[in-house]
CSV table of C-alpha atoms in Angstrom, one decimal:
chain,number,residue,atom,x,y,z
A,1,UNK,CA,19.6,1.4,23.3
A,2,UNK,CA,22.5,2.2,21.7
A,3,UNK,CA,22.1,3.0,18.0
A,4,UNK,CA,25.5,1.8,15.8
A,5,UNK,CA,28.4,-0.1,17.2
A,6,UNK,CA,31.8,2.1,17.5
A,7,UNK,CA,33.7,2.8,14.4
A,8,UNK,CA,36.8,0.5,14.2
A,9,UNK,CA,38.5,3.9,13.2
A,10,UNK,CA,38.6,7.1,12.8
A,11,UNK,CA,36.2,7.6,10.8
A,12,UNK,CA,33.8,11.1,8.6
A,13,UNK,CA,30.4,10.3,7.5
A,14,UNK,CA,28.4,12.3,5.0
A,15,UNK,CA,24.8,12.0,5.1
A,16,UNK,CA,21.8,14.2,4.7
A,17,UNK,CA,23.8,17.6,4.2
A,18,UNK,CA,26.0,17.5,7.2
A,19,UNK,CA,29.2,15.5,8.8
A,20,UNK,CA,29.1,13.4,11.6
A,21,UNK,CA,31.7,11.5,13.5
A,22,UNK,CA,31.8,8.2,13.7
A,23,UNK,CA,29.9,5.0,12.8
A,24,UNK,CA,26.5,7.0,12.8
A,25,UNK,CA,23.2,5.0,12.4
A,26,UNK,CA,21.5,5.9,8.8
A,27,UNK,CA,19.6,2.3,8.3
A,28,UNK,CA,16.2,1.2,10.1
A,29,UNK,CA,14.8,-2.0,9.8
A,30,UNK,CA,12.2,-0.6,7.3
A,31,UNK,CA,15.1,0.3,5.4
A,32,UNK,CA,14.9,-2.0,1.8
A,33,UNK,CA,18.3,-1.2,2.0
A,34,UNK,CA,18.4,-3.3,5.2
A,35,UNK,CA,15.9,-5.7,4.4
A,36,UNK,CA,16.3,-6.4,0.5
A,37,UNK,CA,20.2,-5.6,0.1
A,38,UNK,CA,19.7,-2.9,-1.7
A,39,UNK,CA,22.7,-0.7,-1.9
A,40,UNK,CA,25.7,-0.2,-4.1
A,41,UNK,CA,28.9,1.5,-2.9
A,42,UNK,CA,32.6,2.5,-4.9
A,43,UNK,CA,35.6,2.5,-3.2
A,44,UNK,CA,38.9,4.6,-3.2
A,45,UNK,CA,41.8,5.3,-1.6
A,46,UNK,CA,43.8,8.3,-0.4
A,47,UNK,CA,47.3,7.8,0.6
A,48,UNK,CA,50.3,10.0,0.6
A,49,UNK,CA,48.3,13.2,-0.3
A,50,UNK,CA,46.9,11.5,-3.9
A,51,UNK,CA,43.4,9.7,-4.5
A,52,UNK,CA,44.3,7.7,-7.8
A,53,UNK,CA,40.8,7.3,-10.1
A,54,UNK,CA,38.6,9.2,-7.7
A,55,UNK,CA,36.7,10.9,-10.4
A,56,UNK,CA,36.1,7.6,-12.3
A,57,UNK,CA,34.9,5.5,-8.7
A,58,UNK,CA,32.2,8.6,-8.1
A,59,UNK,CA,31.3,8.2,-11.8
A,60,UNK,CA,31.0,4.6,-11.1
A,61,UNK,CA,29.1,4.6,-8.0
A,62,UNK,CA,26.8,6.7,-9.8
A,63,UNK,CA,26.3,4.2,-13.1
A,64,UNK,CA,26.0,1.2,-10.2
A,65,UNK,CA,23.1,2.9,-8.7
A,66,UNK,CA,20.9,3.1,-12.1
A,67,UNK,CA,21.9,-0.8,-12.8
A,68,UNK,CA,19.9,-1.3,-9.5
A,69,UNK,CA,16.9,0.9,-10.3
A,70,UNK,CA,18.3,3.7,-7.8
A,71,UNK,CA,18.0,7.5,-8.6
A,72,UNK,CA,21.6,9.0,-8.1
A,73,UNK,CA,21.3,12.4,-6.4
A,74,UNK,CA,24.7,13.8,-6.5
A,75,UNK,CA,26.7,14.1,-9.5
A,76,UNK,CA,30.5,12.9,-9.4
A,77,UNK,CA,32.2,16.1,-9.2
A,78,UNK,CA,30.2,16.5,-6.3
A,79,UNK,CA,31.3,13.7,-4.5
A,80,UNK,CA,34.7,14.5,-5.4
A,81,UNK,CA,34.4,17.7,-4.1
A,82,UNK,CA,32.6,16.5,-0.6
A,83,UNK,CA,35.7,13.9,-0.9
A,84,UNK,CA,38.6,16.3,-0.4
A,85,UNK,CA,36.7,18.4,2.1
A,86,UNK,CA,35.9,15.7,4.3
A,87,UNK,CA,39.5,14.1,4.0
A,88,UNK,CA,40.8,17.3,5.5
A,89,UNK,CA,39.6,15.9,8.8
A,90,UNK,CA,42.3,13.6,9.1
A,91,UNK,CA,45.7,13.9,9.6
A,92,UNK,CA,47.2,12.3,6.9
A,93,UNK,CA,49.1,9.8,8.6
A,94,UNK,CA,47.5,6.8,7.8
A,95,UNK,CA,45.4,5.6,4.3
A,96,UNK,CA,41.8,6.6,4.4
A,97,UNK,CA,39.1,4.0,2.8
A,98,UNK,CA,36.8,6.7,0.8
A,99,UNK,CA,33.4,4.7,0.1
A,100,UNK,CA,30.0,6.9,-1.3
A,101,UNK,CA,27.1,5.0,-1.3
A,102,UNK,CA,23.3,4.7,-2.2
A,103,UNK,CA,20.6,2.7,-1.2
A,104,UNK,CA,16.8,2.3,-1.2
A,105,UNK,CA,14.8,3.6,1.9
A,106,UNK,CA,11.5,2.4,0.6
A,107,UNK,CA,10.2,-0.4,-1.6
A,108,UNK,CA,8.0,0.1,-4.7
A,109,UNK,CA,5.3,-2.4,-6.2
A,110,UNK,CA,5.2,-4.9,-3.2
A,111,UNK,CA,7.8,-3.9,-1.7
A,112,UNK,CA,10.0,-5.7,-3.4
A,113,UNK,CA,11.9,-3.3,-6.2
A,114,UNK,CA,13.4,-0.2,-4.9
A,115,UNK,CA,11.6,3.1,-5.2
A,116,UNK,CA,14.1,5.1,-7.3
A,117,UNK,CA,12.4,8.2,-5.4
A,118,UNK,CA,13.6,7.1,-1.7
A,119,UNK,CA,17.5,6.8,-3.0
A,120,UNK,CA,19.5,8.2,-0.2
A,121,UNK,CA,23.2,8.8,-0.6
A,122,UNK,CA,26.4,9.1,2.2
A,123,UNK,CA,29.8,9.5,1.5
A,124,UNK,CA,31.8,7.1,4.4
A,125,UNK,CA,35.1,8.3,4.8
A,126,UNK,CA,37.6,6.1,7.5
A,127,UNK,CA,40.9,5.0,8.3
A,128,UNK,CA,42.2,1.7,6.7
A,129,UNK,CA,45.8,1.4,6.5
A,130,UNK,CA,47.2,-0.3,3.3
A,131,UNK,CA,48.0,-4.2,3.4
A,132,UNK,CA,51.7,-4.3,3.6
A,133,UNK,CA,53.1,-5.3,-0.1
A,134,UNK,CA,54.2,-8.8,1.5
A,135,UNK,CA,52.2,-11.4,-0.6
A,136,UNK,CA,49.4,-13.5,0.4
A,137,UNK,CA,48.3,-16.9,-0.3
A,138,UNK,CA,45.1,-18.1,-2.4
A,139,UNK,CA,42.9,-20.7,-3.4
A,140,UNK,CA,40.2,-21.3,-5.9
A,141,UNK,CA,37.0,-20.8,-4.2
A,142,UNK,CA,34.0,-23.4,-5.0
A,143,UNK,CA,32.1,-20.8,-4.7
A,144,UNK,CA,31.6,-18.7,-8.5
A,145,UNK,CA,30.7,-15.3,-9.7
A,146,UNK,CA,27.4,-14.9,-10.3
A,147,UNK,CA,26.1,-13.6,-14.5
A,148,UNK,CA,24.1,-10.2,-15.1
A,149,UNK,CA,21.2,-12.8,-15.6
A,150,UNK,CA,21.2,-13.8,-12.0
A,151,UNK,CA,22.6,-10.7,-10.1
A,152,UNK,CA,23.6,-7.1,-10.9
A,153,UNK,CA,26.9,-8.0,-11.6
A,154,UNK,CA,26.8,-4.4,-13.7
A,155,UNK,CA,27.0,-2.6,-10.2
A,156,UNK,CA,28.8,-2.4,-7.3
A,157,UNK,CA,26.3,-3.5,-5.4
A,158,UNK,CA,26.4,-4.8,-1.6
A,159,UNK,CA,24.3,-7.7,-2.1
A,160,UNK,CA,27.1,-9.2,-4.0
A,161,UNK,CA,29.7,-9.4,-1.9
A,162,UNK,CA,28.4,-12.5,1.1
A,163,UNK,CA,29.3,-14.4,-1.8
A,164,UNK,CA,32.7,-12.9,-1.6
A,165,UNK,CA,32.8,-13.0,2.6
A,166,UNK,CA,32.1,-16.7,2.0
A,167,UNK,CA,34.6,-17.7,-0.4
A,168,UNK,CA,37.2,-15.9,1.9
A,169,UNK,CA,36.2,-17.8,4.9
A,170,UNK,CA,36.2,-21.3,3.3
A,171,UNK,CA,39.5,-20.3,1.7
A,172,UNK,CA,40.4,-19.4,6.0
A,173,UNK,CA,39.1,-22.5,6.8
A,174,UNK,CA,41.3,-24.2,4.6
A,175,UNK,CA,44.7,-22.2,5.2
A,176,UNK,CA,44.6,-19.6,2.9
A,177,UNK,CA,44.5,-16.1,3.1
A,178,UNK,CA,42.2,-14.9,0.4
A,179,UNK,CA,40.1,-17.0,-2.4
A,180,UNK,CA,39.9,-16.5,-6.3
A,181,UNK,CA,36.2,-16.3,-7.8
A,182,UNK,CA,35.5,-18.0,-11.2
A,183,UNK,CA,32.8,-16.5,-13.5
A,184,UNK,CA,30.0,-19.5,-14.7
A,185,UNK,CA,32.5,-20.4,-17.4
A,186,UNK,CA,35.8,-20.9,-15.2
A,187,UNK,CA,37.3,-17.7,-15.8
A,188,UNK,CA,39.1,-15.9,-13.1
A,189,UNK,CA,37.0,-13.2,-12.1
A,190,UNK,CA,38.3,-11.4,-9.0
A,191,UNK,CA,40.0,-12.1,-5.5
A,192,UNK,CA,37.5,-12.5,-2.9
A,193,UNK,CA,38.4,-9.1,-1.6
A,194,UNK,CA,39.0,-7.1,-4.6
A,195,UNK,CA,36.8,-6.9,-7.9
């Protein structure tokens, strides 16, 4: 059986003390990450030897895990530390996606909230070159942004973003590249592929 599909690039992992290569398997399907969605992530970027904000997307990956009742277990400087030492396992050639991220392994009362206690955390470093500055088309989505009273639109939070996959499809499906989100009240509230 084989346990994860290939990484689409080259690609560092993080998880439970060490580094491994490759798009290495850390969910099971007792996972309430897996089952319940329960997992927020940040995302940054290095490119050209810099990682603009990098500091402020581990602080925020680590103020999106409380907003979902996780525990964070590393603080930002050190996932800005485990950052630069993992990027120095690519060549610097191409822009690297840096993503940390925690999720729930068990469930609490019923099984439905996260148990704060079985927050795990990796830090998913990969290859992603940068969308060439070329323009793109877009369309307003039917689909809207969700409010804090009906998801935790306070985090970063993976359960959000099949909303988002699904505005960007029907946006495809009509000719369109990407899709703009509206909050409830009509605002603009983000691309479909950028918050």
């Amino acid at each position: 059986m084989t346990l994860a599909a290939a990484a689409q690039s080259a690609t560092w992992t993080f998880v439970d003390g060490d580094w491994y290569e490759g798009n290495v398997a850390i969910l099971g399907p007792r996972s309430h990450a897996m089952w319940l969605g329960t997992s927020v992530f940040d995302g940054a970027r290095w490119f050209e030897g810099v990682a603009p904000d990098l500091e402020l997307h581990a602080a925020r990956v680590n103020a999106s895990a409380v907003a979902l009742g996780l525990a964070p277990n590393m603080t930002p400087e050190q996932i800005v530390g485990l950052t630069w030492d993992g990027l120095k396992k690519f060549d610097g050639k191409t822009a690297v996606y840096i993503r940390p991220m925690y999720w729930a392994e068990h469930g609490g009362y019923m099984g439905v909230p996260a148990d704060p206690a079985s927050t795990r955390f990796c830090l998913c470093l990969y290859e992603s070159p940068m969308i060439s500055p070329t323009g793109f088309s877009v369309s307003v989505s039917p689909f809207r942004r969700p409010t804090i009273e009906t998801m935790p639109t306070n985090a970063k939070a993976g359960c959000l973003y099949p909303n988002n996959g699904r505005a960007i499809l029907e946006a495809k499906a009509r000719g369109f590249d990407n899709a703009l989100v509206l909050d409830m009240l009509g605002n603009v509230a983000e691309t479909g592929s950028s918050n």
